[in-house]
PDB file of C-alpha atoms in Angstrom:
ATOM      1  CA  UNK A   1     186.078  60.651  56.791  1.00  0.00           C
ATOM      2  CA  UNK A   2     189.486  61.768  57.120  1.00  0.00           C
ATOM      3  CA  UNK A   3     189.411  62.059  53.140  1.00  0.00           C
ATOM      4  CA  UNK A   4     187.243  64.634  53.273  1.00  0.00           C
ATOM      5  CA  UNK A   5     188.810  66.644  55.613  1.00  0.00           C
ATOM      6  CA  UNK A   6     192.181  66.081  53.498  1.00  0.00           C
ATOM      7  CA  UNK A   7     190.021  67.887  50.827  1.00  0.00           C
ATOM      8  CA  UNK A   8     188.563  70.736  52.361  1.00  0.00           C
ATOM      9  CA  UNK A   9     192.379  71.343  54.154  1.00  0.00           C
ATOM     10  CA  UNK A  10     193.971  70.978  50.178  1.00  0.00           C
ATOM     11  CA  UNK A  11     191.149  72.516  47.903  1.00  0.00           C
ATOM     12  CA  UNK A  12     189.343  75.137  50.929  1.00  0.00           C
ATOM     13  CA  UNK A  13     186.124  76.446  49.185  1.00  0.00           C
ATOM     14  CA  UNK A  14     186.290  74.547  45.834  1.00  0.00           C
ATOM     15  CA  UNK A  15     186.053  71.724  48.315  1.00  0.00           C
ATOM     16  CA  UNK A  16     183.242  72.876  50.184  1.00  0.00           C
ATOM     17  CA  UNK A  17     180.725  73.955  47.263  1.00  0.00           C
ATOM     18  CA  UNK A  18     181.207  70.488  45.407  1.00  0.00           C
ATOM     19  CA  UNK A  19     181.307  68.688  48.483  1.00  0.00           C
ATOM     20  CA  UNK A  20     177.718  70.175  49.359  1.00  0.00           C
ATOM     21  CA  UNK A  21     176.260  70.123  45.662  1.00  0.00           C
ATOM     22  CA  UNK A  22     176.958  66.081  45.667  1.00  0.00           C
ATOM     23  CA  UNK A  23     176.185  65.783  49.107  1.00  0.00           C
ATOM     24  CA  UNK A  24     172.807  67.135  49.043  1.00  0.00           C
ATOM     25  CA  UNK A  25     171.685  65.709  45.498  1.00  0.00           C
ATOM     26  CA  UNK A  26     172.577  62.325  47.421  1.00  0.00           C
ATOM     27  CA  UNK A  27     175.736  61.302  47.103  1.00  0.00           C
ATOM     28  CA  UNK A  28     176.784  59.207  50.506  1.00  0.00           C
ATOM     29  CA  UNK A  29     178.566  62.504  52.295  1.00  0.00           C
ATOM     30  CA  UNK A  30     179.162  63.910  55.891  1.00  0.00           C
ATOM     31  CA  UNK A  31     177.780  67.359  54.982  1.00  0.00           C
ATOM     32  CA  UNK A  32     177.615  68.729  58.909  1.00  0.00           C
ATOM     33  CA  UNK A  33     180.801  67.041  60.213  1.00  0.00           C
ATOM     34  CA  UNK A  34     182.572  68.741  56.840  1.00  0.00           C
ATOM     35  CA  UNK A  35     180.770  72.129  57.844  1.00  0.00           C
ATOM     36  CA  UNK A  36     181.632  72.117  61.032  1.00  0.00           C
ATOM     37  CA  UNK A  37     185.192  71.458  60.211  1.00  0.00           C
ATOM     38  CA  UNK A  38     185.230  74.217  57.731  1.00  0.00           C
ATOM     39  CA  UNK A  39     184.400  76.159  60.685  1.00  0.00           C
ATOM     40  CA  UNK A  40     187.349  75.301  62.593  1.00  0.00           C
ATOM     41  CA  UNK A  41     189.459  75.475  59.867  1.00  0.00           C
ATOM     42  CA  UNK A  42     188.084  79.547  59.617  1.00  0.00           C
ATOM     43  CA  UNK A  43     188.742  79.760  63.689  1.00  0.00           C
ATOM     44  CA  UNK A  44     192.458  78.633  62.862  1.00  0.00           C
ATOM     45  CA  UNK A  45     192.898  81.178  59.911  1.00  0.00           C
ATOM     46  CA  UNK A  46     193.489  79.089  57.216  1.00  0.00           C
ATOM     47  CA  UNK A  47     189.863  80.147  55.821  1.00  0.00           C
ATOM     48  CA  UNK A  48     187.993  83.191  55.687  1.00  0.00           C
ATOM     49  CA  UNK A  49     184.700  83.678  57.692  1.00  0.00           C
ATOM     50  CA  UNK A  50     182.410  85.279  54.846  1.00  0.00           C
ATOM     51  CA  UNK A  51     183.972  83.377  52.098  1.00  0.00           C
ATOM     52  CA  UNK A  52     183.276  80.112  53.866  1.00  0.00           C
ATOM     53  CA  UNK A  53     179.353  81.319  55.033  1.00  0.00           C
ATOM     54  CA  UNK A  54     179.060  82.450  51.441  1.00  0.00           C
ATOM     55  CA  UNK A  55     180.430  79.231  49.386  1.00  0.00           C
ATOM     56  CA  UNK A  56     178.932  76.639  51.425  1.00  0.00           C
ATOM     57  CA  UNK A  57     175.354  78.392  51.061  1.00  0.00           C
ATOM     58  CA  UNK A  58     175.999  78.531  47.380  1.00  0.00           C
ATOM     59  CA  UNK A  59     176.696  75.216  47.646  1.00  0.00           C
ATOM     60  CA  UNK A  60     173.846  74.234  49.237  1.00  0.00           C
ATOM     61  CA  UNK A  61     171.344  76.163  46.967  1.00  0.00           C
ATOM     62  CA  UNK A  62     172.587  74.799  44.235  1.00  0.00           C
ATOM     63  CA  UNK A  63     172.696  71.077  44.934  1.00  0.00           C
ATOM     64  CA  UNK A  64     168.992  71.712  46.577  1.00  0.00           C
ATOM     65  CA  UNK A  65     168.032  73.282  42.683  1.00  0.00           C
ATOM     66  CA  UNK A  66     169.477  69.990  40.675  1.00  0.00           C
ATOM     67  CA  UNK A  67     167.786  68.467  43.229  1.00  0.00           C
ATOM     68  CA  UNK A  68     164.468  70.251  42.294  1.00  0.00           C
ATOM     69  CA  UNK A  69     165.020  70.184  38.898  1.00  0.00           C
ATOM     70  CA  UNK A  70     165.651  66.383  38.733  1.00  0.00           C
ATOM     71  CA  UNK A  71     162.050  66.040  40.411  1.00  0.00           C
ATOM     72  CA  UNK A  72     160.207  68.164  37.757  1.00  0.00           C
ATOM     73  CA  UNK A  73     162.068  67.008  34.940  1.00  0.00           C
ATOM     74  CA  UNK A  74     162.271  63.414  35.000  1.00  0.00           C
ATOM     75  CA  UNK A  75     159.483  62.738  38.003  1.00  0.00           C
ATOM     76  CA  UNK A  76     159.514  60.231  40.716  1.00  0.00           C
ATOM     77  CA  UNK A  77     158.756  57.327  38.734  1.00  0.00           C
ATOM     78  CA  UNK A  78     162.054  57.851  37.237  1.00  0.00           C
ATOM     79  CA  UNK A  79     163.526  58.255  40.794  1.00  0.00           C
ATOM     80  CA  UNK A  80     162.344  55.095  41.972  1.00  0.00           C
ATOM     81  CA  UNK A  81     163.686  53.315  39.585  1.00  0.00           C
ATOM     82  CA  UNK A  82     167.127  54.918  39.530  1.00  0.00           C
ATOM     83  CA  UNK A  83     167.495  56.115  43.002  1.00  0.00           C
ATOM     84  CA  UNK A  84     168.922  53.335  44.581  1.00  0.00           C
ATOM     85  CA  UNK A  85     172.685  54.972  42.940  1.00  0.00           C
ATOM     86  CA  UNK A  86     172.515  57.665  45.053  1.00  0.00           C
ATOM     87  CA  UNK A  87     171.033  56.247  48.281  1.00  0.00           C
ATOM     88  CA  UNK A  88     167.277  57.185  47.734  1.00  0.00           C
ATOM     89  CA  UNK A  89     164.885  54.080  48.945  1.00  0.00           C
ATOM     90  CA  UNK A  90     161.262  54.008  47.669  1.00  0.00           C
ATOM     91  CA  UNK A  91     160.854  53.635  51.191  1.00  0.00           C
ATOM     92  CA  UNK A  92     162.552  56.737  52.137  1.00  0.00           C
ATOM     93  CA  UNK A  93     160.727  58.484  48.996  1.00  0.00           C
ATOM     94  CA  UNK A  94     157.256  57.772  50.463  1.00  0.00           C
ATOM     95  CA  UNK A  95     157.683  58.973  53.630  1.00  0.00           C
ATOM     96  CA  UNK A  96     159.024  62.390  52.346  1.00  0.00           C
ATOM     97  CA  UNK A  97     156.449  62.112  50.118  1.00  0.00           C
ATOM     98  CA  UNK A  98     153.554  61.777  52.835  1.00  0.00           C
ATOM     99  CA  UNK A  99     155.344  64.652  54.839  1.00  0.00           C
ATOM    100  CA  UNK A 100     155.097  66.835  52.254  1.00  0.00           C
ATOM    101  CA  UNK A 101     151.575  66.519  51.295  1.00  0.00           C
ATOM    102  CA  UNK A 102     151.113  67.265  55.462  1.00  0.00           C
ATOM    103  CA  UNK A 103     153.031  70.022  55.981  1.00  0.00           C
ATOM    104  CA  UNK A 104     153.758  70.980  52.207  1.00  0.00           C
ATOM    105  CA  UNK A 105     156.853  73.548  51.631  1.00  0.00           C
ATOM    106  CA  UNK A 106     157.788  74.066  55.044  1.00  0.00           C
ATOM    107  CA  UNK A 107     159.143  70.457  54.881  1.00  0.00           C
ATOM    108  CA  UNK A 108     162.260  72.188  52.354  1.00  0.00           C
ATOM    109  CA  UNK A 109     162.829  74.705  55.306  1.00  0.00           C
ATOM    110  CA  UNK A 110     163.490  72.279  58.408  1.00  0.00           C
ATOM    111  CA  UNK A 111     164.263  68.845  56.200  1.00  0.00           C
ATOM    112  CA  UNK A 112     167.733  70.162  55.950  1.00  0.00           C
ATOM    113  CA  UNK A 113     168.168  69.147  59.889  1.00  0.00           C
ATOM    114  CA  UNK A 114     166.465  65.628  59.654  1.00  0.00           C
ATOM    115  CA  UNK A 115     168.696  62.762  58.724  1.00  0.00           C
ATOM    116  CA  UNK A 116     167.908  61.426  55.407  1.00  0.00           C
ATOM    117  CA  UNK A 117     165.404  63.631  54.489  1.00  0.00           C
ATOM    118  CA  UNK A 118     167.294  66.216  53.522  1.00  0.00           C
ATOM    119  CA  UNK A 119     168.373  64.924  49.829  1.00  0.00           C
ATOM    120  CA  UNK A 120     164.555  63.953  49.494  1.00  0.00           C
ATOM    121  CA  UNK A 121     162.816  66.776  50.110  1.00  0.00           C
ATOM    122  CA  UNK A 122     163.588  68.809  46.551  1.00  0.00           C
ATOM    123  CA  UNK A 123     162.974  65.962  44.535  1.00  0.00           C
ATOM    124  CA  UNK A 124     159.294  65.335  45.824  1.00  0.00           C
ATOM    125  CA  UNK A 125     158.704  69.033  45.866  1.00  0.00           C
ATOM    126  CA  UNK A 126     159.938  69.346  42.055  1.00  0.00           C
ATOM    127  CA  UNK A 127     157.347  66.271  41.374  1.00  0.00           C
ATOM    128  CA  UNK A 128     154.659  68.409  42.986  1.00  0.00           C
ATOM    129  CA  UNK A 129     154.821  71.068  40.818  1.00  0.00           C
ATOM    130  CA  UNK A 130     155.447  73.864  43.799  1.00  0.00           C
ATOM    131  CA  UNK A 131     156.017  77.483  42.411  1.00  0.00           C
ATOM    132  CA  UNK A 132     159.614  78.244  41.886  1.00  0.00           C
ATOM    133  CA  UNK A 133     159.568  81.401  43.510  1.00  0.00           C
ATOM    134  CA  UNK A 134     157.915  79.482  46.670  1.00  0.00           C
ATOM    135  CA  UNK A 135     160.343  76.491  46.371  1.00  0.00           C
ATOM    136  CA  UNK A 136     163.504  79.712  46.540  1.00  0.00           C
ATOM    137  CA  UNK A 137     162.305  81.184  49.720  1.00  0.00           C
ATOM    138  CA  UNK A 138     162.086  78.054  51.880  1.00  0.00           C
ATOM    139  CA  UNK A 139     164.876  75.737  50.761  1.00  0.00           C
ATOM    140  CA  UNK A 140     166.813  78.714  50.185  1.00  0.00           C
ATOM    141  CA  UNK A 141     166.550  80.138  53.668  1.00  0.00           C
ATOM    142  CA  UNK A 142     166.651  76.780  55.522  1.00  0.00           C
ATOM    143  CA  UNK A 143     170.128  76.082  53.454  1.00  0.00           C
ATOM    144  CA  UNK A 144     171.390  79.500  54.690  1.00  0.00           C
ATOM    145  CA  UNK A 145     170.452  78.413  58.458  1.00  0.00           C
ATOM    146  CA  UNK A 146     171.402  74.896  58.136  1.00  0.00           C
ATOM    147  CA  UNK A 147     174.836  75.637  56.329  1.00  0.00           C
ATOM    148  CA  UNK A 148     175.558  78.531  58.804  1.00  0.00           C
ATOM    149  CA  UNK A 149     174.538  76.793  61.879  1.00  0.00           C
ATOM    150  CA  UNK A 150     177.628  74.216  61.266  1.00  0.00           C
ATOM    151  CA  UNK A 151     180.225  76.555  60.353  1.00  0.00           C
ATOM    152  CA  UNK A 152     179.696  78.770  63.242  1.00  0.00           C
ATOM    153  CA  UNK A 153     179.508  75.963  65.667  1.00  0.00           C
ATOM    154  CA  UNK A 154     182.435  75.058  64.269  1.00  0.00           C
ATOM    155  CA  UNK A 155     184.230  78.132  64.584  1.00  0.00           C
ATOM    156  CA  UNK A 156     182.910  78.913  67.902  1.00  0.00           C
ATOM    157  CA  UNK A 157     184.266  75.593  69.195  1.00  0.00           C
ATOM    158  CA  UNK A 158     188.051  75.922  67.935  1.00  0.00           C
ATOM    159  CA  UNK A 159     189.944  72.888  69.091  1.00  0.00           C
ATOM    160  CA  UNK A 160     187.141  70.961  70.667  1.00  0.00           C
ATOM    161  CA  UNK A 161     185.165  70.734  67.157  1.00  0.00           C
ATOM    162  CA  UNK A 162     186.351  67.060  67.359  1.00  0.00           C
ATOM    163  CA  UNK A 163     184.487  66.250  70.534  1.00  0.00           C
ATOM    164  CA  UNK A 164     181.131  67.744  69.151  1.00  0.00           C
ATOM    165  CA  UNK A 165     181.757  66.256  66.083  1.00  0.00           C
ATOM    166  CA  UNK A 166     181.775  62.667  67.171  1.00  0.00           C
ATOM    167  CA  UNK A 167     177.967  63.733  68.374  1.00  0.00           C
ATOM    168  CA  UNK A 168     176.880  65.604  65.353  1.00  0.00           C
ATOM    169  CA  UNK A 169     174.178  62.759  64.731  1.00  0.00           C
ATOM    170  CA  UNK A 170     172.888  62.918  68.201  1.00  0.00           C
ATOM    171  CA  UNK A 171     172.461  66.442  68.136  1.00  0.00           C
ATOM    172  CA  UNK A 172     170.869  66.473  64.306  1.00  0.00           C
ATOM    173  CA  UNK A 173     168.370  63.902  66.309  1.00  0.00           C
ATOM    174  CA  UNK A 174     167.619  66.014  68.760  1.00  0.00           C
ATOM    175  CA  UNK A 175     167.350  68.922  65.954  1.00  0.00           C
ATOM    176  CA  UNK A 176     165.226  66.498  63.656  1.00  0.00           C
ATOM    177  CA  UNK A 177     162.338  66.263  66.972  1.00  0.00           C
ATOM    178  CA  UNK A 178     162.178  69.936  67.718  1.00  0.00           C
ATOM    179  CA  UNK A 179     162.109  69.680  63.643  1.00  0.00           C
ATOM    180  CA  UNK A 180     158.943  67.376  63.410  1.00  0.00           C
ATOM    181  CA  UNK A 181     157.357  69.600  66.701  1.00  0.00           C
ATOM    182  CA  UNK A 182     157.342  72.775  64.511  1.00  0.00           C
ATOM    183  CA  UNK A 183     156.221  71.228  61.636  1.00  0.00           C
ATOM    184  CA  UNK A 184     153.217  69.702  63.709  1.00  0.00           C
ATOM    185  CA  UNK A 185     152.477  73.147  65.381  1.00  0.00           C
ATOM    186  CA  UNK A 186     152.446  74.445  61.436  1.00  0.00           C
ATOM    187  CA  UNK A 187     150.567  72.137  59.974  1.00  0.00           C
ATOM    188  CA  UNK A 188     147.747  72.373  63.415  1.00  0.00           C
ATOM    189  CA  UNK A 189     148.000  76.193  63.080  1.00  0.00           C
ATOM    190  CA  UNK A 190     147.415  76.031  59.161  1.00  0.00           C
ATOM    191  CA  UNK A 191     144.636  73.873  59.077  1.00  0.00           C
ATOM    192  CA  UNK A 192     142.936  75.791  62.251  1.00  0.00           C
ATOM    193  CA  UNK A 193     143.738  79.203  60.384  1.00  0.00           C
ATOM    194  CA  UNK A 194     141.848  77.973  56.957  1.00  0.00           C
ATOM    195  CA  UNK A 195     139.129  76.897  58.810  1.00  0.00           C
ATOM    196  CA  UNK A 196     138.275  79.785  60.461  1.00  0.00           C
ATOM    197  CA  UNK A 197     138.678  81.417  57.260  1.00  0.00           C
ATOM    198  CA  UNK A 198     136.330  79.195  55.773  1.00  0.00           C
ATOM    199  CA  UNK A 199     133.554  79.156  58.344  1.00  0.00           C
ATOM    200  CA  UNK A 200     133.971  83.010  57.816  1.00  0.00           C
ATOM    201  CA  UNK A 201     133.260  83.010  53.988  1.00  0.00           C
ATOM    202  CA  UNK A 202     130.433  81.246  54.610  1.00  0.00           C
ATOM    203  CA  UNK A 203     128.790  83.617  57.042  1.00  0.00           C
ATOM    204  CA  UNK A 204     126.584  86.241  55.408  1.00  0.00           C
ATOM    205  CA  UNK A 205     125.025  89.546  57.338  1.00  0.00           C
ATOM    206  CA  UNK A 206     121.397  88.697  57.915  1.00  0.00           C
ATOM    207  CA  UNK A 207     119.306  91.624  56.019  1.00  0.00           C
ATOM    208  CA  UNK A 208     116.500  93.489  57.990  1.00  0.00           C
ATOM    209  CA  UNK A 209     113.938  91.244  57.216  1.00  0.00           C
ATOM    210  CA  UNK A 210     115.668  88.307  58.366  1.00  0.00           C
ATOM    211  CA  UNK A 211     117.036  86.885  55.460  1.00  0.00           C
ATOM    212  CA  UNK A 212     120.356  86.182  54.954  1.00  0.00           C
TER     213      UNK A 212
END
């Protein structure tokens, strides 16, 4: 651990970006204890507030992309064979794989705050063919939120980050439930929403003789 804090204090941003690319694609790295020390590092002076919110969201879209790209390219098949190099179970594949076919894209938008899930979540969704467009606006804007959310607690902690920090995984648990609530009140609210749009397709206006 103390590593990568050595980095981020000796490289700053380069640090950061390559730190999250690897991290997210699944390499075996403490991606919110390194953004919440970025944060402190930006409450101490040593980094810049923007710069930091900037590079680590850059960082995070673009190891969610390779992510994506991996899964459409070379397909889970290939993944299960391989994956085991950079900490991806079958095991772990399946049940991302199941979650998405419940609660479909808005798994890329939350799966950033549920513990290994979040390095999973662009390869199934790059296997399933999703719209790149649609695939941009949710892992996009759950990378901003997730990426942000650590820097600015962080930041907002100052000296204490260490304290919080030691907790990080109780508080991404906690994150990961209300995670899983939303996505069932989604997914309920989806499938109630279609239905009723269904049942309403089907109705016709009866004519004046009675016919429909």
């Amino acid at each position: 651990m103390e590593t990568f804090f050595q980095w981020v204090t000796d490289y700053g941003y380069l640090a950061i970006f390559l730190m999250l690319v690897l991290g997210i694609i699944g390499l075996p790295i403490p991606d919110e204890t390194m953004l919440t020390f970025a944060g402190y590092l930006v409450y101490r002076g040593d980094l810049n507030l923007v710069s930091t919110l900037v590079v680590a969201f850059l960082g995070t879209t673009c190891g969610i992309t390779t992510s994506f790209i991996l899964g459409r390219t070379i397909g889970l098949r290939a993944i299960k064979r391989y994956g085991r190099y950079v900490h991806v179970t079958e095991e772990r594949l399946l049940r991302v794989h199941n979650w998405f076919e419940r609660v479909g894209k808005w798994t890329l938008t939350f799966g950033y705050f549920v513990p290994g899930v979040r390095h999973l979540t662009a390869l199934v969704a790059g296997s399933s063919k999703l719209e790149w467009p649609v695939f941009c606006l949710f892992a996009y804007s759950g990378g901003l939120v997730w990426s942000s959310l650590f820097i600015l607690l962080g930041y907002l902690l100052g000296e204490g980050w260490e304290q919080i920090s030691e907790e990080i995984h109780t508080i991404l648990l906690w994150i990961g439930i209300l995670a899983v609530c939303i996505f069932a009140f989604l997914a309920v609210w989806y499938r109630e929403h279609i239905f009723k749009l269904g049942r309403g397709g089907d109705s016709k206006p009866a004519g004046k003789d009675g016919t429909v």
